[in-house]
mmCIF file of C-alpha atoms and ligand atoms in Angstrom:
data_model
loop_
_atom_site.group_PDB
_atom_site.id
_atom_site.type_symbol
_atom_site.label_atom_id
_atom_site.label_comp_id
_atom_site.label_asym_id
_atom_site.label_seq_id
_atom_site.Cartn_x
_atom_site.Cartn_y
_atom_site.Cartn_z
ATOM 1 C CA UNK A 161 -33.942 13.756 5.723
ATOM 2 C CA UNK A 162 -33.449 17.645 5.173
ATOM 3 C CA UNK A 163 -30.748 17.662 8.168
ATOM 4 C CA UNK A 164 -28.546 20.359 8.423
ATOM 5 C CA UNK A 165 -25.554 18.761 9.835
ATOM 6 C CA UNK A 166 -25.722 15.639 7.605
ATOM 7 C CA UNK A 167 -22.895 13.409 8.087
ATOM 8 C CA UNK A 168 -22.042 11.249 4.707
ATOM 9 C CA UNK A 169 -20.738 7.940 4.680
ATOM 10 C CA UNK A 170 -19.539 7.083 1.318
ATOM 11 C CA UNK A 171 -18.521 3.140 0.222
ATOM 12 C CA UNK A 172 -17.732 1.407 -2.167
ATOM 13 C CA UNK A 173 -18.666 -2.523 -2.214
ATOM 14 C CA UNK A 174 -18.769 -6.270 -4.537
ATOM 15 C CA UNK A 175 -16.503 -6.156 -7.322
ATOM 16 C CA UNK A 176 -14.083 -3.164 -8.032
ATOM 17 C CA UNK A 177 -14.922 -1.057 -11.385
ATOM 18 C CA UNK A 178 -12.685 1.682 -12.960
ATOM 19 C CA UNK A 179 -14.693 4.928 -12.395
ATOM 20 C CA UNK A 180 -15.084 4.122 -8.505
ATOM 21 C CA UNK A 181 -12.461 6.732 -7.377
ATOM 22 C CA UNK A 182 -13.703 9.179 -9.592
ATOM 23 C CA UNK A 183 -17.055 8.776 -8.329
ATOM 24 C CA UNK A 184 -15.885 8.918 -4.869
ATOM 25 C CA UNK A 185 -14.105 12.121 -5.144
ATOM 26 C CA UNK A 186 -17.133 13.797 -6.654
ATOM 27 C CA UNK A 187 -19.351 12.696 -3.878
ATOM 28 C CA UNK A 188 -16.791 13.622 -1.242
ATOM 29 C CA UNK A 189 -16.182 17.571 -2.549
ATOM 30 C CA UNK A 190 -20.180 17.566 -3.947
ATOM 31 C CA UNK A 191 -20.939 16.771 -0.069
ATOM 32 C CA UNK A 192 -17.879 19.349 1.376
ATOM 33 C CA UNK A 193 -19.242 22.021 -1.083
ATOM 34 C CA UNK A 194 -22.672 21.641 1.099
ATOM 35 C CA UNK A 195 -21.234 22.133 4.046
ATOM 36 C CA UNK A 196 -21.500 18.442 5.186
ATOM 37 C CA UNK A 197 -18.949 16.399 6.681
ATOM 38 C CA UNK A 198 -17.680 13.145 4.321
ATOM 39 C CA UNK A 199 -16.354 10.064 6.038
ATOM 40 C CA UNK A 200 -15.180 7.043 4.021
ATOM 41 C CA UNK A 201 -16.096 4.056 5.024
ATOM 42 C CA UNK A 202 -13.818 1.456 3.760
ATOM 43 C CA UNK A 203 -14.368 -2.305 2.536
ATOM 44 C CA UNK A 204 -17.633 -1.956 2.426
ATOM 45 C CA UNK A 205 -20.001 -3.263 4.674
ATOM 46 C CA UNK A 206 -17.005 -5.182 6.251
ATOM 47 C CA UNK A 207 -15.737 -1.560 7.356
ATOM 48 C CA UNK A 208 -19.133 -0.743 8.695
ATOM 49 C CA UNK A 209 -18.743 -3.851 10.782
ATOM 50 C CA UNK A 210 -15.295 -3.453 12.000
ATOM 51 C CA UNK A 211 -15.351 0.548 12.220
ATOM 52 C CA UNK A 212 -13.024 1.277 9.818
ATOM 53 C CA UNK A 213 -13.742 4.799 8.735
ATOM 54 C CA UNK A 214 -11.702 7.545 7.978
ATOM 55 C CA UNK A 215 -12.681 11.242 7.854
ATOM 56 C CA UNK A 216 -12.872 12.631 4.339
ATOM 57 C CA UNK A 217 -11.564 16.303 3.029
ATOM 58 C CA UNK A 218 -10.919 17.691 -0.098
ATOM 59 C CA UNK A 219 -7.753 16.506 -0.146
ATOM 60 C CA UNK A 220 -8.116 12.752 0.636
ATOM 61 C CA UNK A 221 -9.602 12.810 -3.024
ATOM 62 C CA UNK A 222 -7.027 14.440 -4.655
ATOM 63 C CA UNK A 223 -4.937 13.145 -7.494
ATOM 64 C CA UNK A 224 -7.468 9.702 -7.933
ATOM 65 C CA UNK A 225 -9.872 10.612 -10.681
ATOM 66 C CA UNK A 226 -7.868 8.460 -12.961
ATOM 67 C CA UNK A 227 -6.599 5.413 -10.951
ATOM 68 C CA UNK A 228 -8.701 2.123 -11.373
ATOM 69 C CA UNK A 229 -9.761 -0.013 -8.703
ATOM 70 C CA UNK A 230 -11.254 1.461 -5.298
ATOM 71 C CA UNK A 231 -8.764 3.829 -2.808
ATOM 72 C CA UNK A 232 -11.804 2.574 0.050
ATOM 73 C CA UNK A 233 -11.516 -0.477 -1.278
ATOM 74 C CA UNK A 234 -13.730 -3.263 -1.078
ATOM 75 C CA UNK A 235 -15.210 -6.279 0.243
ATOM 76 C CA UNK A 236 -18.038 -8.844 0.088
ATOM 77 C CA UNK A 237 -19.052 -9.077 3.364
ATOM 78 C CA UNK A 238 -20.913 -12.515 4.419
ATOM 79 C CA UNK A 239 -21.950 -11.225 7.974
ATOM 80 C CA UNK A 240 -23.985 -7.946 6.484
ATOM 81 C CA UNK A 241 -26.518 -10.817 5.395
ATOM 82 C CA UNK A 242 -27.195 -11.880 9.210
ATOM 83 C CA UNK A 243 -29.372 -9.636 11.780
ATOM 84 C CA UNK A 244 -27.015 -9.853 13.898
ATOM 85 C CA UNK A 245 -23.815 -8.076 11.226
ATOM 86 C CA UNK A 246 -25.948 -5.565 9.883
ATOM 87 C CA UNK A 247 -27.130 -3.943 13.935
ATOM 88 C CA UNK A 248 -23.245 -4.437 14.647
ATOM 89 C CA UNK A 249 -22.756 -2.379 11.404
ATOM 90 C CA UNK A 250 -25.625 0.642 12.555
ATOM 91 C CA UNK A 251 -24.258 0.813 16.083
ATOM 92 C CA UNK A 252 -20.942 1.736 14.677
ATOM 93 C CA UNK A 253 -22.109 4.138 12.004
ATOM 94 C CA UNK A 254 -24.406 5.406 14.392
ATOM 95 C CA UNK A 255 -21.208 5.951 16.815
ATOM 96 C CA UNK A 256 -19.518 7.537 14.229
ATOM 97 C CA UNK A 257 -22.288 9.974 13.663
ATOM 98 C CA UNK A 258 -22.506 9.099 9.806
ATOM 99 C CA UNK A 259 -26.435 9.660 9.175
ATOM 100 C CA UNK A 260 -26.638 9.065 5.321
ATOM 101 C CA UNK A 261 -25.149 6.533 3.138
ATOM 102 C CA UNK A 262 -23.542 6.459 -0.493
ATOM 103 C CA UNK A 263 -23.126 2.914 -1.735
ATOM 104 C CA UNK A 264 -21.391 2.884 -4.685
ATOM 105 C CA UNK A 265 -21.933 -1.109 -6.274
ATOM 106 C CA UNK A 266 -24.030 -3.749 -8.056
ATOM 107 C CA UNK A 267 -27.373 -5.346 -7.358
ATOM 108 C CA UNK A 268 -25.622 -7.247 -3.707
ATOM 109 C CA UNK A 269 -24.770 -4.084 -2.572
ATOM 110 C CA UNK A 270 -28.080 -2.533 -3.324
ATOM 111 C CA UNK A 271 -29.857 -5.279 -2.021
ATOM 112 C CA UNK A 272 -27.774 -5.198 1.195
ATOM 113 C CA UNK A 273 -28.508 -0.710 1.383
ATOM 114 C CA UNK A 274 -32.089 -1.520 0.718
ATOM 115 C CA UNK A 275 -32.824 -3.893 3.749
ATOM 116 C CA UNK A 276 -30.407 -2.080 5.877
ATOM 117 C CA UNK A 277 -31.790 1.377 4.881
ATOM 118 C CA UNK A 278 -35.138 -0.148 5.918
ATOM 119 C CA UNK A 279 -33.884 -1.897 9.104
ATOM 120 C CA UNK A 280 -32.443 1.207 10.792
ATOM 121 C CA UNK A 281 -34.199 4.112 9.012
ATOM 122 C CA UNK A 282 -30.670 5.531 7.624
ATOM 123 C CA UNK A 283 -31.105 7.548 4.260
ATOM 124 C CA UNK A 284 -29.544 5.124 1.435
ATOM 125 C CA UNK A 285 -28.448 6.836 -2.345
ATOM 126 C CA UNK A 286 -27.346 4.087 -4.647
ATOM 127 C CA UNK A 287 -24.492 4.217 -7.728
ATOM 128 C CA UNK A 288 -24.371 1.971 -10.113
ATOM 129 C CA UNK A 289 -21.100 0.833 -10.280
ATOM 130 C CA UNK A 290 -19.997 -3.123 -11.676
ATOM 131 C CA UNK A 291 -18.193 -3.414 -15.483
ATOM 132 C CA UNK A 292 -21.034 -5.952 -16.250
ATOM 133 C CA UNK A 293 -23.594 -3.161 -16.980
ATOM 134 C CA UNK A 294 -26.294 -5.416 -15.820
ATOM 135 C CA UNK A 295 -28.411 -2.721 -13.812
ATOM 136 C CA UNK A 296 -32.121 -1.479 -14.509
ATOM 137 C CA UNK A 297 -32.226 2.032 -14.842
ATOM 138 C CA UNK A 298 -29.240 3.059 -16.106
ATOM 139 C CA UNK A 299 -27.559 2.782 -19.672
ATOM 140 C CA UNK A 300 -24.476 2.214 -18.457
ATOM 141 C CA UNK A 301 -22.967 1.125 -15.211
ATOM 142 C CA UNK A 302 -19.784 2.637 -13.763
ATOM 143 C CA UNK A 303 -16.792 0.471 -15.004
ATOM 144 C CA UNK A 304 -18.377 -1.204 -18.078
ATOM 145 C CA UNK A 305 -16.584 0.975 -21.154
ATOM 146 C CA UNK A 306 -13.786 0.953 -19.529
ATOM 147 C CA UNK A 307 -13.599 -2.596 -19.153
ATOM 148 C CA UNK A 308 -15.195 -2.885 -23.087
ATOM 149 C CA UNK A 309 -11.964 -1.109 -24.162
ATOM 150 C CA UNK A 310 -9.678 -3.267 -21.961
ATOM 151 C CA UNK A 311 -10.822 -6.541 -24.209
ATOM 152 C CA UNK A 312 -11.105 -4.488 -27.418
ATOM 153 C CA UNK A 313 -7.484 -3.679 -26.601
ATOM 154 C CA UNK A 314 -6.969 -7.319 -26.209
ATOM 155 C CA UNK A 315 -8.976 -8.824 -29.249
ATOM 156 C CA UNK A 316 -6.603 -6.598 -31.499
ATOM 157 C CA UNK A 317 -3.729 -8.225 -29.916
ATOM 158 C CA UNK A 318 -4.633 -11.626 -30.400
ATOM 159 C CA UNK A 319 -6.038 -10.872 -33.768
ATOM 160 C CA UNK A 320 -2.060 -9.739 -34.482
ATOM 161 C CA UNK A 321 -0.709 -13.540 -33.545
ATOM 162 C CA UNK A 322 -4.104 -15.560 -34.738
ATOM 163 C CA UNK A 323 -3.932 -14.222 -38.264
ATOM 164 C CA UNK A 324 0.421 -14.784 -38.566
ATOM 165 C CA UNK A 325 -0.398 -18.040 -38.074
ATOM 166 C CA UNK A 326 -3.940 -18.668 -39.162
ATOM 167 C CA UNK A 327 -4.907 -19.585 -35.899
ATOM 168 C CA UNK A 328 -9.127 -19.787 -34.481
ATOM 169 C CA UNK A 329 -9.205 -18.211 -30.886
ATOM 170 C CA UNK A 330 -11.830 -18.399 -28.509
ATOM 171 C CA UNK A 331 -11.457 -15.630 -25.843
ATOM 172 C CA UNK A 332 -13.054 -15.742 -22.705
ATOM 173 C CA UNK A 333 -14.685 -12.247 -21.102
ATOM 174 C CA UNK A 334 -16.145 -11.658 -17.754
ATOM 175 C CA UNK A 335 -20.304 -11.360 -17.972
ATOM 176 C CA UNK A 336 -22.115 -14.564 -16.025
ATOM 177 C CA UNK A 337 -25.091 -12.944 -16.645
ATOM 178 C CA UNK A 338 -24.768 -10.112 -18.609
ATOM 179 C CA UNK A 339 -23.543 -10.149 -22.725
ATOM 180 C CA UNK A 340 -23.038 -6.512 -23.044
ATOM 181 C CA UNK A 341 -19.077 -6.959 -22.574
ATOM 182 C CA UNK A 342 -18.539 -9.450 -25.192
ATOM 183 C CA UNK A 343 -21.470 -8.160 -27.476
ATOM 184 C CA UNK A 344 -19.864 -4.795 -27.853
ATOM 185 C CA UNK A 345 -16.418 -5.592 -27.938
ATOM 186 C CA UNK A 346 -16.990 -8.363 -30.065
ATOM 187 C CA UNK A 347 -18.485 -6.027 -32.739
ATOM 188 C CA UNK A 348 -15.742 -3.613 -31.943
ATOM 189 C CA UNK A 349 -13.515 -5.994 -32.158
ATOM 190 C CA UNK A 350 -14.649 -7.495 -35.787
ATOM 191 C CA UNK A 351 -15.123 -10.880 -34.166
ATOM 192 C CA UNK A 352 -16.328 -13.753 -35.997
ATOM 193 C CA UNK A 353 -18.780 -15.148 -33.330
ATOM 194 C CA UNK A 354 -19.887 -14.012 -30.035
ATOM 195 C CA UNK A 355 -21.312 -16.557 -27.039
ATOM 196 C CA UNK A 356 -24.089 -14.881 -25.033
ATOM 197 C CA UNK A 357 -25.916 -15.543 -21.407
ATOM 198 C CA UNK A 358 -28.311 -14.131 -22.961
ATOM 199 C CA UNK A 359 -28.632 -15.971 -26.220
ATOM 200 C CA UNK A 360 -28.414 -19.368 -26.590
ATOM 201 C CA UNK A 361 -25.599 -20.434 -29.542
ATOM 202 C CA UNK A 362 -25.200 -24.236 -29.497
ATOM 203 C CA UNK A 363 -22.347 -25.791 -31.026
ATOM 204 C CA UNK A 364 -23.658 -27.262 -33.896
ATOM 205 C CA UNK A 365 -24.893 -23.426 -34.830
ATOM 206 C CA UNK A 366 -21.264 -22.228 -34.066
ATOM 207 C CA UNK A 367 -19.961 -24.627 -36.048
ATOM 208 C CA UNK A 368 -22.099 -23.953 -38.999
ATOM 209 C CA UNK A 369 -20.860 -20.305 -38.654
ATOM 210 C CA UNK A 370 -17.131 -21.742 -38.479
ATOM 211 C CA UNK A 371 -17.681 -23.199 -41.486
ATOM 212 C CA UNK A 372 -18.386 -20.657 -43.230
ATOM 213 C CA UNK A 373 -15.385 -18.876 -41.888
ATOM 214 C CA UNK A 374 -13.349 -21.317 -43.234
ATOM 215 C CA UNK A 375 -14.691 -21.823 -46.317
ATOM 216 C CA UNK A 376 -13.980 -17.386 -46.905
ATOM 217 C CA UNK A 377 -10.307 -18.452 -46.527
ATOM 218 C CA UNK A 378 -10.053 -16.160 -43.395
ATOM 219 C CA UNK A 379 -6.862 -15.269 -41.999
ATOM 220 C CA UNK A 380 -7.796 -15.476 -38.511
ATOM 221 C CA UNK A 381 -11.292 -16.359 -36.355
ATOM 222 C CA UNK A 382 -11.764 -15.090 -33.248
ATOM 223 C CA UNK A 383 -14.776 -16.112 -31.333
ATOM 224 C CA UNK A 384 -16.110 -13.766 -28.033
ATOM 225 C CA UNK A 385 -17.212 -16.397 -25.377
ATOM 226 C CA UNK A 386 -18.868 -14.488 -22.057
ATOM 227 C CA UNK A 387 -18.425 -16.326 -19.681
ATOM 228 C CA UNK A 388 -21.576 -17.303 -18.336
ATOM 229 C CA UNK A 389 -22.805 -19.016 -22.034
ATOM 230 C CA UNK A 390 -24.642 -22.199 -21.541
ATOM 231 C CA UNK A 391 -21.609 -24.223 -23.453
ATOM 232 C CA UNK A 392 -19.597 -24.121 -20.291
ATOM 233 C CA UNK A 393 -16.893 -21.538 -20.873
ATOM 234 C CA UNK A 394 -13.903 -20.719 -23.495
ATOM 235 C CA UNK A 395 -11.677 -24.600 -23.137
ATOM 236 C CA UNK A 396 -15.005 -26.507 -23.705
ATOM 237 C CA UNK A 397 -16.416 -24.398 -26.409
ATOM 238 C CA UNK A 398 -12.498 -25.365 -28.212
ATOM 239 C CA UNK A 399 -12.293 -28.733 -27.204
ATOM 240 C CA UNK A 400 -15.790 -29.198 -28.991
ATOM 241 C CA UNK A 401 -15.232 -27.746 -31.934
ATOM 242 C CA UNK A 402 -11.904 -29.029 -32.261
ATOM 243 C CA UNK A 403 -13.552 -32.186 -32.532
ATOM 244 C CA UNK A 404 -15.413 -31.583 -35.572
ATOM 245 C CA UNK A 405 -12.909 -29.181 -37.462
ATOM 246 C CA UNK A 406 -9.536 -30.973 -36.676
ATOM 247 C CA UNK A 407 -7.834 -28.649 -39.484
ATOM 248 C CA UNK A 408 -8.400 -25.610 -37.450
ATOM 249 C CA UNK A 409 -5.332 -24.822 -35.075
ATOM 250 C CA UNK A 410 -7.299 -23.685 -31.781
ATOM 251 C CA UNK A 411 -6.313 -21.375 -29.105
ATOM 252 C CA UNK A 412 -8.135 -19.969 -25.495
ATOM 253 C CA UNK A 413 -7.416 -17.087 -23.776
ATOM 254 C CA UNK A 414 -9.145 -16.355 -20.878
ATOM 255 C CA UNK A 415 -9.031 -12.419 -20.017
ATOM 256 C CA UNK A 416 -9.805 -12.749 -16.450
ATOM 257 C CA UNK A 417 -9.125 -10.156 -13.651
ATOM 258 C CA UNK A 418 -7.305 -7.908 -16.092
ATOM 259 C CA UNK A 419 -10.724 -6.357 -17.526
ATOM 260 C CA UNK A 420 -11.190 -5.368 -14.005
ATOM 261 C CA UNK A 421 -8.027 -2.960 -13.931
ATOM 262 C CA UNK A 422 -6.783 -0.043 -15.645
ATOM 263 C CA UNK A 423 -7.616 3.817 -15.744
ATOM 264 C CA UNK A 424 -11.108 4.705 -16.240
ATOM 265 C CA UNK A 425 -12.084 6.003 -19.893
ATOM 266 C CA UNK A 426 -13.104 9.376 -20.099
ATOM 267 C CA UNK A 427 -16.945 8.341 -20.423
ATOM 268 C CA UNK A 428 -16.513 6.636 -16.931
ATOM 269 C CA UNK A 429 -14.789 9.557 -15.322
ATOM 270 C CA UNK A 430 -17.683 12.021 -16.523
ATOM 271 C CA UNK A 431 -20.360 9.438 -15.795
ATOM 272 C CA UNK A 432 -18.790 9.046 -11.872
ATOM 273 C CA UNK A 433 -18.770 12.756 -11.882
ATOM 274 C CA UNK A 434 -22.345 13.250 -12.666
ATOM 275 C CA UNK A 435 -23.522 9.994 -10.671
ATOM 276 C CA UNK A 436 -21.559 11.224 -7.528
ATOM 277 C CA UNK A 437 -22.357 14.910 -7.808
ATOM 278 C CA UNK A 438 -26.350 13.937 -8.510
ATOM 279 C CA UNK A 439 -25.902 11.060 -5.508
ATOM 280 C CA UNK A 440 -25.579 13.621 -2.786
ATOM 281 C CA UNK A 441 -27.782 16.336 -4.249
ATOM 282 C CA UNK A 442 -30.549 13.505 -3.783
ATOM 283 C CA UNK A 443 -29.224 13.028 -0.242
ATOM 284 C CA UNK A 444 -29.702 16.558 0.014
ATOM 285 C CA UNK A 445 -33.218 16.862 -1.162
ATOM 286 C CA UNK A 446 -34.728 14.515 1.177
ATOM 287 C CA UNK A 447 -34.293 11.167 -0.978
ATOM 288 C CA UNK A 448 -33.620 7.948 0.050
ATOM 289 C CA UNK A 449 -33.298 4.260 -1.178
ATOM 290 C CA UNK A 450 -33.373 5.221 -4.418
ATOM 291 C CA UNK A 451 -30.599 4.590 -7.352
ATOM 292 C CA UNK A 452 -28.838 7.696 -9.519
ATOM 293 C CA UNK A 453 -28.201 6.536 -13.204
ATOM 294 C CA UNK A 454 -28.116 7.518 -16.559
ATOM 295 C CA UNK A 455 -31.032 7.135 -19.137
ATOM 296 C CA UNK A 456 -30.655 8.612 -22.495
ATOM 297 C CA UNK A 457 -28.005 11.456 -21.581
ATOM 298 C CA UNK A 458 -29.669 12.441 -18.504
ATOM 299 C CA UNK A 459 -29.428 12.144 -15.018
ATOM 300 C CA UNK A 460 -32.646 9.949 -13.506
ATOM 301 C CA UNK A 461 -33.303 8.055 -9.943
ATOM 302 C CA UNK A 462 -34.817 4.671 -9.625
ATOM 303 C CA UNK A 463 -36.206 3.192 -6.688
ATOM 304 C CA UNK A 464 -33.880 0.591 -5.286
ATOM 305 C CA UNK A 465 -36.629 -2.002 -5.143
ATOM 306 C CA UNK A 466 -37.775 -1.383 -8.600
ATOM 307 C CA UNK A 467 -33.719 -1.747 -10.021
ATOM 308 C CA UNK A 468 -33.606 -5.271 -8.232
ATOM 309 C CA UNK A 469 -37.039 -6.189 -9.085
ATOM 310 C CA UNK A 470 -36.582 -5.376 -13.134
ATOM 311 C CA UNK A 471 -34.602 -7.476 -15.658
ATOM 312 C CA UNK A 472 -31.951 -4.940 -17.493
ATOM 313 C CA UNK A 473 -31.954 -6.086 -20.920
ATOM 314 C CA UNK A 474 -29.785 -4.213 -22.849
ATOM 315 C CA UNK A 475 -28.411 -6.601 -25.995
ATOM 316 C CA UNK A 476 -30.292 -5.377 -28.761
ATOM 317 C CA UNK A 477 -31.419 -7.743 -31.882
ATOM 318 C CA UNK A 478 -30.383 -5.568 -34.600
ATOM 319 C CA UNK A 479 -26.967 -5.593 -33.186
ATOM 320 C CA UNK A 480 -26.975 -9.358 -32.759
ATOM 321 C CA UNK A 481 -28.508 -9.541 -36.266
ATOM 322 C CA UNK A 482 -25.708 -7.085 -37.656
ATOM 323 C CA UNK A 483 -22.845 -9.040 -35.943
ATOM 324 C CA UNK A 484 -23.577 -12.225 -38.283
ATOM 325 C CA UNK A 485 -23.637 -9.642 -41.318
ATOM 326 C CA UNK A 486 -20.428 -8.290 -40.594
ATOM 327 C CA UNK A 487 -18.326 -11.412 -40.077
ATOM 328 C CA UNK A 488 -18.765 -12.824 -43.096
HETATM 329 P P1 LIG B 604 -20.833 -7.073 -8.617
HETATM 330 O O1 LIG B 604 -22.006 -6.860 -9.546
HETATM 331 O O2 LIG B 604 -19.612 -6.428 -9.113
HETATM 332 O O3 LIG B 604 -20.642 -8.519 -8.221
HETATM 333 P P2 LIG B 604 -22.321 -6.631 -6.181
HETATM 334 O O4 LIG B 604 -22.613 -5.402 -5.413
HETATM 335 O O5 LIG B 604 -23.509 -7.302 -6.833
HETATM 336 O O6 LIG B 604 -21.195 -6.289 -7.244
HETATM 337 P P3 LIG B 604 -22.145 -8.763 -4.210
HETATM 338 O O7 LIG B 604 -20.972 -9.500 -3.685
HETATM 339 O O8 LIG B 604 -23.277 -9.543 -4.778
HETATM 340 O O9 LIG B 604 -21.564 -7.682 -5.252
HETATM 341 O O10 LIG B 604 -22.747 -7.870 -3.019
HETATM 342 C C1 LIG B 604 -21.902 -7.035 -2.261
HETATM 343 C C2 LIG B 604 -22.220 -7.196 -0.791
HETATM 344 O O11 LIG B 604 -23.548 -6.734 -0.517
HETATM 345 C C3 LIG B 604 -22.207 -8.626 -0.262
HETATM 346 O O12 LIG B 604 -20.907 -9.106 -0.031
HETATM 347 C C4 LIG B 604 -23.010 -8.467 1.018
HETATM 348 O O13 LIG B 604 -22.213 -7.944 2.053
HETATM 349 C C5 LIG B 604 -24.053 -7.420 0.617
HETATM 350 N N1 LIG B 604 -25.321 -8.106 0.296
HETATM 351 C C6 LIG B 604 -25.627 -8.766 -0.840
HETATM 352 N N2 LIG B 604 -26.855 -9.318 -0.774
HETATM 353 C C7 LIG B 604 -27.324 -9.018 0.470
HETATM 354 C C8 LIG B 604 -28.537 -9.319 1.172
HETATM 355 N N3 LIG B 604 -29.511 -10.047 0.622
HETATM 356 N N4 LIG B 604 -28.676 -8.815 2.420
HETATM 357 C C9 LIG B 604 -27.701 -8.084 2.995
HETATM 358 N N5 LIG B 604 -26.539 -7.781 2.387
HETATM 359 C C10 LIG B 604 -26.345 -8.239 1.149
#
């Protein structure tokens, strides 16, 4: 759509990632700079449904390019799934005069802008946006190094108290499908085994890797368990090896919501700048249901149904190889 009077509706939607507010304000004053009106839609597709939009200027972006979390907050919606939520949803954009759509999110969200996109015939630019950097067609995914240098932050912490008292810790980061958290903070982090969804580590093979750790007379062991590895999370992967190495003093942490938080890293604020700034020049040029990301330095689009339809696999062997090396 080459419209002159385009309306934007920008959202952002599924799980919060640091980078969203940056991304947000470059989409807003990208769109403003073109003469086009901005109107934040927020909570998602919940705020689509219940008309809770709120007309964007320059100013409504000011001072957020370095808070975490979402200032249009956001939701998972249930009801966008049904008919039914999603013609509730287009009657009320289509009230509010919003003609194109920003969706800043992971694969749900782009699943949901796809079909509705198709549905209604409404212009749809994608963002990738999720810490767990699980999206094909771009590198990295708004959120993720952020997030990476919330639990390298951590490991060093813990690696403080486990090596005062000689203590094995297993620490628990977010990634049910996706190893790229724990695989690069684990390396970052000098841990001295890493769990992956990816990569299946039985115990017996973790063990065998324990030993060894013992054996070196190490200090401390800390072992990187993502959360969705096939042993069933951080306490089981202790209690089972606690059973078979009763000398080692065992401890879990489970970093939780907290890698979700915090101020975006300077790689996340430039990367929301260029996906937000390159999200509504697409808009501009006539694109739709497509995804902006980044691909070796440079700004490329994806169609939407090609970025649900590929696996993103972006652990690479040498680096899982290298890991082992290392911890000796
Ligand atoms: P994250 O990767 O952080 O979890 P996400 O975007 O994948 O983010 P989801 O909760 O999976 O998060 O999806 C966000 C929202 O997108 C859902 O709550 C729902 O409203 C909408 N959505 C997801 N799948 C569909 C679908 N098949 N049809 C319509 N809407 C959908």
């Amino acid at each position: 759509m080459k419209s002159k009077q385009m309306k934007v509706g920008v959202f952002t939607s599924g799980g919060d990632a640091p980078g969203m507010n940056a991304c947000i304000r470059a989409a807003v004053r990208t769109a403003l700079h073109a003469g086009k009106s901005v109107v934040g839609i927020y909570q998602g597709y919940q705020g689509m449904i219940d008309a809770n939009f709120q007309e964007m200027t320059s100013r409504s972006v000011s001072n957020i390019i370095q808070l975490g979390g979402t200032i249009l907050k956001t939701a998972r919606c249930a009801a966008f799934r049904t008919t039914e939520g999603r013609q509730l949803a287009y009657d009320h954009i289509k009230a509010a005069g919003i003609d194109a759509l920003i969706a800043i999110g992971g694969d749900g969200t782009f699943t949901g802008a796809e079909v509705f996109s198709r549905e209604f015939d409404i212009p749809v630019v994608c963002i990738p946006g999720t810490i767990d950097n699980d999206l094909y067609g771009s590198d990295f995914t708004l959120g993720y190094d952020t997030a990476t240098n919330t639990v390298i932050e951590a490991i060093d912490k813990i690696r403080d108290t486990a090596a005062s008292h000689d203590r094995l810790f297993f620490v628990e980061v977010m990634g049910r499908d996706s190893g790229c958290i724990a695989l690069n903070a684990g390396i970052a982090g000098g841990a001295e085994a890493i769990l992956l969804p990816e990569k299946a580590t039985g115990i017996e093979t973790l063990c065998n890797q324990l030993e060894v750790a013992a054996k070196s007379k190490k200090s401390s062991t800390i072992v990187i368990v993502a959360e969705g590895e096939e042993n069933g999370g951080a306490y089981n992967v202790a209690k089972e090896v606690k059973q078979r190495f009763d000398f080692y003093d065992t401890k879990v942490t489970i970093l939780g919501h907290l890698q979700r938080g915090g101020s975006p890293s300077s790689f996340d604020r430039v990367l929301a700048s260029r996906l937000g700034y390159a999200a509504v020049q697409q808009l501009l040029a006539g694109e739709t249901r497509i995804m902006v990301g980044l691909r070796g330095n440079e700004i490329k689009t994806t169609p939407l149904d090609e970025v649900l339809n590929k696996k993103a696999f972006k652990l690479s062997k040498d680096m899982l190889e290298m890991m082992e090396v290392l911890s000796i």
